[in-house]
Amino acid sequence: MNTQIWERLLSYHSTETVQKKLEKTYEKLLYENSSSRSYDNCLRFVYFLKHGENFFTQANQSPPAIQPMLLFYGISQLIKACLIIIDPEYPSTSSVLAHGVSSRKRKKQQYHFLEDEIKIQRNGLFSHVANKIFQINHLEAEKYSMELLLKQIAEMNEVFSFHHSQKTSVLVDQDHDQFLITESVAQLFHMSPKRLAEFLEERYLFEFDKSNTEGIVLLKSVNSMATYNCMPFSYHLEEGNFYLPTSREVLLKIPELLVHYLLLYNLSMISRYETEWWYELLLGASNDDYPFILRYMEIAKRKIPYFILNFLEHNLK
């Protein structure tokens, strides 16, 4: 699967093709000088893409101890390739060059990764991408726990189920480009199917048929079911299915691609600066943090390149 995705991304390594597609995209977005901007950015785009791939390739060949750093720098490069499709001026100011997030000082005693938190900064790559690509604002000072972030990823459901005896997400059936909101799914939120559909429509990029007053409600995505941006649903890459978190408290307003950015930032900081704790975890495998982190990194290696390909297929036509 992963090799196939990188092979498909090879099509985007042609500056000739990318330049034409960028020009077309910039014209659609009503940017001035779309031709000259596309010439300026086509090489940058290919280099970001190649650099990101090199980091991921290296992560696949490296021991887990240094994988978080490689994966974080890899996702950063791949996101920048996506960003210049939407924002040809990036970086227009130095304020967008920082990572845009920070992790708290760690307590040496009784530290558990799942309880750790990450905080969003006003400026930096994270907020800039959230605004430009996903039209999400006002995230500064928001805090997210690692457990909450991991619950956004459908493939982590089985890990939570095995270690914590809790299902973090539920399978949602599809009818082409629509989700089926059934009674059993709605009951998890203590709502009727119609009320849950209204709730999701108010907060996310969905709409539903108001004439259907009872039974199964069809919820339609307004962005053609793009898997890179289907929040609060999560696409399970291995199954090809969509999942929804099982409680209102777990619903976030950040897409999964940015969830991976946050998780990998924190893991990269741990592997760089908390060496003693990190190696005790990796060599001792003494608590639940070990299977959660190792399983997550395997998912990230496959899923992030897939999301990037999905974004390019939707936005660079």
Short mmCIF file of C-alpha atoms in Angstrom, two decimals:
data_model
loop_
_atom_site.label_atom_id
_atom_site.label_comp_id
_atom_site.label_asym_id
_atom_site.label_seq_id
_atom_site.Cartn_x
_atom_site.Cartn_y
_atom_site.Cartn_z
CA MET A 1 0.00 0.00 0.00
CA ASN A 2 2.64 2.55 1.03
CA THR A 3 4.90 1.82 -1.95
CA GLN A 4 1.91 2.23 -4.27
CA ILE A 5 1.12 5.65 -2.81
CA TRP A 6 4.67 6.94 -3.33
CA GLU A 7 4.56 5.54 -6.87
CA ARG A 8 1.34 7.43 -7.54
CA LEU A 9 2.89 10.58 -6.10
CA LEU A 10 5.66 10.26 -8.71
CA SER A 11 3.26 11.81 -11.23
CA TYR A 12 3.54 15.04 -9.24
CA HIS A 13 7.34 15.13 -9.65
CA SER A 14 7.07 16.60 -13.16
CA THR A 15 7.56 20.38 -13.05
CA GLU A 16 6.04 20.64 -16.53
CA THR A 17 2.74 19.06 -15.46
CA VAL A 18 2.73 20.65 -12.00
CA GLN A 19 3.27 24.14 -13.45
CA LYS A 20 0.19 23.79 -15.67
CA LYS A 21 -1.92 22.44 -12.83
CA LEU A 22 -0.75 25.15 -10.43
CA GLU A 23 -1.54 27.86 -12.97
CA LYS A 24 -5.04 26.46 -13.45
CA THR A 25 -5.56 26.24 -9.68
CA TYR A 26 -4.30 29.79 -9.06
CA GLU A 27 -6.63 31.10 -11.78
CA LYS A 28 -9.57 29.32 -10.11
CA LEU A 29 -8.60 30.88 -6.77
CA LEU A 30 -8.45 34.30 -8.50
CA TYR A 31 -4.77 34.98 -7.79
CA GLU A 32 -3.11 37.59 -9.97
CA ASN A 33 -0.07 36.63 -12.10
CA SER A 34 -1.07 32.97 -11.92
CA SER A 35 1.35 32.06 -14.71
CA SER A 36 4.49 33.56 -13.13
CA ARG A 37 3.49 32.30 -9.67
CA SER A 38 3.04 28.77 -10.99
CA TYR A 39 6.55 28.93 -12.55
CA ASP A 40 7.98 30.17 -9.26
CA ASN A 41 6.29 27.42 -7.25
CA CYS A 42 6.41 24.29 -9.42
CA LEU A 43 10.01 23.45 -8.45
CA ARG A 44 9.37 24.31 -4.79
CA PHE A 45 6.37 22.00 -4.82
CA VAL A 46 8.35 19.07 -6.26
CA TYR A 47 11.22 19.64 -3.82
CA PHE A 48 8.87 19.73 -0.80
CA LEU A 49 7.29 16.49 -2.01
CA LYS A 50 10.63 14.76 -2.61
CA HIS A 51 12.08 15.95 0.70
CA GLY A 52 9.03 14.67 2.57
CA GLU A 53 9.28 11.31 0.81
CA ASN A 54 12.97 11.02 1.74
CA PHE A 55 12.15 11.54 5.42
CA PHE A 56 9.42 8.88 5.28
CA THR A 57 11.63 6.44 3.38
CA GLN A 58 14.34 6.91 5.99
CA ALA A 59 11.83 6.45 8.82
CA ASN A 60 10.82 3.08 7.38
CA GLN A 61 14.46 1.98 7.47
CA SER A 62 15.32 3.42 10.90
CA PRO A 63 14.87 2.15 14.46
CA PRO A 64 11.77 3.39 16.32
CA ALA A 65 13.97 5.58 18.54
CA ILE A 66 14.49 8.17 15.79
CA GLN A 67 11.37 7.62 13.69
CA PRO A 68 9.33 10.45 15.33
CA MET A 69 11.84 13.11 14.23
CA LEU A 70 11.97 11.80 10.68
CA LEU A 71 8.20 11.51 10.44
CA PHE A 72 7.60 14.99 11.87
CA TYR A 73 9.99 16.63 9.43
CA GLY A 74 8.48 14.49 6.69
CA ILE A 75 4.90 15.59 7.37
CA SER A 76 6.06 19.21 7.62
CA GLN A 77 7.56 19.07 4.11
CA LEU A 78 4.54 17.31 2.62
CA ILE A 79 2.15 19.83 4.19
CA LYS A 80 4.19 22.69 2.70
CA ALA A 81 3.75 21.13 -0.74
CA CYS A 82 -0.02 21.18 -0.16
CA LEU A 83 0.10 24.70 1.25
CA ILE A 84 1.64 26.40 -1.79
CA ILE A 85 -1.23 25.06 -3.92
CA ILE A 86 -3.63 27.18 -1.85
CA ASP A 87 -1.23 29.94 -0.74
CA PRO A 88 1.27 30.75 -3.53
CA GLU A 89 2.90 33.44 -1.37
CA TYR A 90 3.95 31.06 1.41
CA PRO A 91 5.93 32.05 3.42
CA SER A 92 4.84 35.68 3.15
CA THR A 93 6.05 36.50 6.69
CA SER A 94 8.54 34.95 9.11
CA SER A 95 5.72 34.37 11.64
CA VAL A 96 4.50 31.33 9.67
CA LEU A 97 7.89 29.58 9.75
CA ALA A 98 7.68 28.32 13.34
CA HIS A 99 6.07 24.96 14.11
CA GLY A 100 3.13 26.75 15.72
CA VAL A 101 2.68 24.37 18.66
CA SER A 102 4.35 23.75 21.99
CA SER A 103 4.48 20.88 24.46
CA ARG A 104 4.51 21.32 28.21
CA LYS A 105 7.47 20.69 30.50
CA ARG A 106 7.52 17.07 31.42
CA LYS A 107 7.36 15.67 34.92
CA LYS A 108 10.03 13.05 35.34
CA GLN A 109 7.96 10.98 37.75
CA GLN A 110 4.76 9.18 36.73
CA TYR A 111 4.76 10.63 33.20
CA HIS A 112 2.29 9.02 30.83
CA PHE A 113 2.26 9.90 27.14
CA LEU A 114 -1.51 9.60 26.76
CA GLU A 115 -2.04 12.21 29.49
CA ASP A 116 0.42 14.68 27.97
CA GLU A 117 -0.89 17.81 26.28
CA ILE A 118 0.05 20.01 23.37
CA LYS A 119 -0.84 23.69 22.99
CA ILE A 120 -1.57 25.63 19.80
CA GLN A 121 0.32 28.91 19.28
CA ARG A 122 -1.12 32.00 17.60
CA ASN A 123 1.42 31.96 14.76
CA GLY A 124 3.28 29.25 12.90
CA LEU A 125 2.81 26.53 10.32
CA PHE A 126 0.00 24.74 12.19
CA SER A 127 -2.37 27.73 12.44
CA HIS A 128 -1.47 28.88 8.93
CA VAL A 129 -2.33 25.48 7.42
CA ALA A 130 -5.51 25.26 9.52
CA ASN A 131 -6.58 28.66 8.17
CA LYS A 132 -5.50 28.39 4.53
CA ILE A 133 -6.25 24.75 3.74
CA PHE A 134 -9.08 23.95 6.16
CA GLN A 135 -10.60 27.41 6.81
CA ILE A 136 -10.29 26.90 10.58
CA ASN A 137 -9.45 29.89 12.77
CA HIS A 138 -9.09 30.81 16.43
CA LEU A 139 -7.22 27.70 17.54
CA GLU A 140 -4.59 29.58 19.54
CA ALA A 141 -4.26 28.50 23.18
CA GLU A 142 -6.30 25.33 22.49
CA LYS A 143 -4.91 22.28 24.29
CA TYR A 144 -5.25 18.66 23.25
CA SER A 145 -4.26 15.53 25.12
CA MET A 146 -2.43 12.76 23.31
CA GLU A 147 -5.25 10.38 24.21
CA LEU A 148 -7.86 12.65 22.63
CA LEU A 149 -5.75 13.02 19.47
CA LEU A 150 -5.18 9.28 19.15
CA LYS A 151 -8.94 8.71 19.45
CA GLN A 152 -9.40 10.66 16.21
CA ILE A 153 -7.62 7.90 14.27
CA ALA A 154 -9.86 4.98 13.28
CA GLU A 155 -7.01 2.46 13.17
CA MET A 156 -6.26 3.12 16.87
CA ASN A 157 -9.72 1.84 17.85
CA GLU A 158 -8.49 -1.74 18.30
CA VAL A 159 -5.59 -0.58 20.50
CA PHE A 160 -7.93 1.32 22.84
CA SER A 161 -10.30 -1.64 22.82
CA PHE A 162 -7.57 -4.12 23.78
CA HIS A 163 -5.75 -2.05 26.43
CA HIS A 164 -8.52 0.18 27.84
CA SER A 165 -11.57 -1.97 27.06
CA GLN A 166 -13.25 0.92 25.30
CA LYS A 167 -14.34 1.43 21.72
CA THR A 168 -13.36 4.93 20.69
CA SER A 169 -15.15 4.97 17.34
CA VAL A 170 -18.00 3.21 15.57
CA LEU A 171 -18.29 2.08 11.96
CA VAL A 172 -20.62 4.27 9.88
CA ASP A 173 -22.14 2.81 6.72
CA GLN A 174 -22.04 4.69 3.43
CA ASP A 175 -24.31 5.08 0.45
CA HIS A 176 -22.01 6.46 -2.27
CA ASP A 177 -21.11 9.98 -1.06
CA GLN A 178 -23.42 9.91 1.97
CA PHE A 179 -23.13 8.61 5.52
CA LEU A 180 -26.02 6.66 7.02
CA ILE A 181 -26.87 7.97 10.48
CA THR A 182 -28.69 5.05 12.10
CA GLU A 183 -30.52 4.74 15.38
CA SER A 184 -27.66 2.73 16.94
CA VAL A 185 -25.07 5.38 16.00
CA ALA A 186 -27.27 8.25 17.19
CA GLN A 187 -27.93 6.53 20.54
CA LEU A 188 -24.23 6.80 21.38
CA PHE A 189 -24.75 10.57 21.44
CA HIS A 190 -28.14 10.28 23.21
CA MET A 191 -29.85 11.82 20.18
CA SER A 192 -32.22 10.81 17.42
CA PRO A 193 -30.66 10.24 13.97
CA LYS A 194 -32.14 13.55 12.76
CA ARG A 195 -30.84 15.50 15.75
CA LEU A 196 -27.35 14.00 15.36
CA ALA A 197 -27.40 14.92 11.66
CA GLU A 198 -28.38 18.50 12.60
CA PHE A 199 -25.63 18.58 15.23
CA LEU A 200 -22.99 17.48 12.69
CA GLU A 201 -24.31 19.82 10.00
CA GLU A 202 -24.01 22.80 12.36
CA ARG A 203 -20.34 22.09 13.13
CA TYR A 204 -18.87 20.39 10.07
CA LEU A 205 -18.98 20.32 6.25
CA PHE A 206 -22.17 18.25 5.93
CA GLU A 207 -25.79 18.67 4.96
CA PHE A 208 -28.75 16.29 5.21
CA ASP A 209 -32.19 15.76 3.72
CA LYS A 210 -34.59 17.61 6.03
CA SER A 211 -37.60 15.74 4.66
CA ASN A 212 -36.44 12.49 6.23
CA THR A 213 -37.90 12.83 9.72
CA GLU A 214 -37.36 9.37 11.18
CA GLY A 215 -35.32 6.22 10.79
CA ILE A 216 -32.00 6.37 8.93
CA VAL A 217 -30.81 9.87 7.99
CA LEU A 218 -28.47 10.41 5.03
CA LEU A 219 -25.66 12.88 5.73
CA LYS A 220 -23.94 14.27 2.64
CA SER A 221 -20.42 15.73 2.56
CA VAL A 222 -20.11 19.12 0.86
CA ASN A 223 -16.51 18.43 -0.21
CA SER A 224 -16.96 15.23 -2.25
CA MET A 225 -16.00 12.87 0.58
CA ALA A 226 -12.36 13.93 0.59
CA THR A 227 -10.77 11.58 3.12
CA TYR A 228 -8.14 14.16 4.08
CA ASN A 229 -10.93 16.41 5.37
CA CYS A 230 -13.96 14.40 6.50
CA MET A 231 -13.97 15.38 10.18
CA PRO A 232 -15.39 14.34 12.55
CA PHE A 233 -15.37 11.04 10.62
CA SER A 234 -12.10 9.17 10.29
CA TYR A 235 -11.16 7.07 7.28
CA HIS A 236 -9.80 3.61 8.12
CA LEU A 237 -7.13 3.08 5.48
CA GLU A 238 -6.78 -0.67 5.99
CA GLU A 239 -10.54 -1.34 5.78
CA GLY A 240 -11.64 1.43 3.43
CA ASN A 241 -14.41 2.34 5.92
CA PHE A 242 -15.38 5.48 7.84
CA TYR A 243 -15.70 5.71 11.62
CA LEU A 244 -17.23 8.26 13.97
CA PRO A 245 -16.04 8.90 17.56
CA THR A 246 -18.39 7.34 20.10
CA SER A 247 -19.02 10.43 22.25
CA ARG A 248 -19.48 14.17 21.88
CA GLU A 249 -16.43 14.82 24.10
CA VAL A 250 -14.15 13.18 21.53
CA LEU A 251 -15.37 15.21 18.54
CA LEU A 252 -12.69 17.68 17.44
CA LYS A 253 -12.71 20.48 14.89
CA ILE A 254 -9.31 19.72 13.44
CA PRO A 255 -8.83 17.30 10.52
CA GLU A 256 -6.83 14.12 10.93
CA LEU A 257 -3.87 15.37 8.90
CA LEU A 258 -3.29 18.07 11.53
CA VAL A 259 -3.87 15.52 14.31
CA HIS A 260 -0.86 13.63 12.92
CA TYR A 261 1.17 16.85 12.87
CA LEU A 262 0.46 17.41 16.59
CA LEU A 263 1.17 13.83 17.63
CA LEU A 264 4.43 13.67 15.68
CA TYR A 265 5.57 17.06 16.96
CA ASN A 266 5.20 15.89 20.55
CA LEU A 267 6.80 12.50 19.89
CA SER A 268 9.71 14.18 18.09
CA MET A 269 10.26 16.48 21.08
CA ILE A 270 10.21 13.49 23.43
CA SER A 271 12.69 11.52 21.32
CA ARG A 272 15.00 14.56 21.13
CA TYR A 273 14.86 15.91 24.65
CA GLU A 274 13.51 13.16 26.92
CA THR A 275 16.07 10.55 25.95
CA GLU A 276 16.10 8.72 29.28
CA TRP A 277 12.30 8.28 29.43
CA TRP A 278 12.18 7.46 25.72
CA TYR A 279 14.73 4.64 25.90
CA GLU A 280 13.25 3.24 29.10
CA LEU A 281 9.96 3.00 27.22
CA LEU A 282 11.44 1.46 24.06
CA LEU A 283 13.76 -0.99 25.81
CA GLY A 284 11.55 -1.85 28.76
CA ALA A 285 8.09 -1.82 27.10
CA SER A 286 6.86 -1.46 30.67
CA ASN A 287 3.49 0.29 30.20
CA ASP A 288 0.69 0.92 27.73
CA ASP A 289 2.46 3.90 26.19
CA TYR A 290 4.70 1.46 24.33
CA PRO A 291 2.07 -0.32 22.17
CA PHE A 292 0.12 2.91 21.65
CA ILE A 293 3.15 4.83 20.34
CA LEU A 294 4.62 2.00 18.26
CA ARG A 295 1.27 1.16 16.67
CA TYR A 296 0.58 4.84 16.00
CA MET A 297 3.90 5.36 14.19
CA GLU A 298 3.18 2.42 11.88
CA ILE A 299 -0.21 3.94 11.03
CA ALA A 300 1.32 7.39 10.45
CA LYS A 301 3.89 6.01 8.00
CA ARG A 302 1.10 4.72 5.76
CA LYS A 303 -1.68 7.18 6.35
CA ILE A 304 0.04 10.55 6.00
CA PRO A 305 1.29 9.92 2.42
CA TYR A 306 -2.20 8.65 1.56
CA PHE A 307 -3.80 11.88 2.86
CA ILE A 308 -1.31 13.97 0.88
CA LEU A 309 -2.15 12.06 -2.31
CA ASN A 310 -5.87 12.48 -1.60
CA PHE A 311 -5.39 16.23 -1.10
CA LEU A 312 -3.46 16.60 -4.36
CA GLU A 313 -6.06 14.62 -6.30
CA HIS A 314 -8.79 16.93 -5.02
CA ASN A 315 -6.96 20.25 -5.31
CA LEU A 316 -4.42 19.99 -8.15
CA LYS A 317 -6.52 18.88 -11.11
#
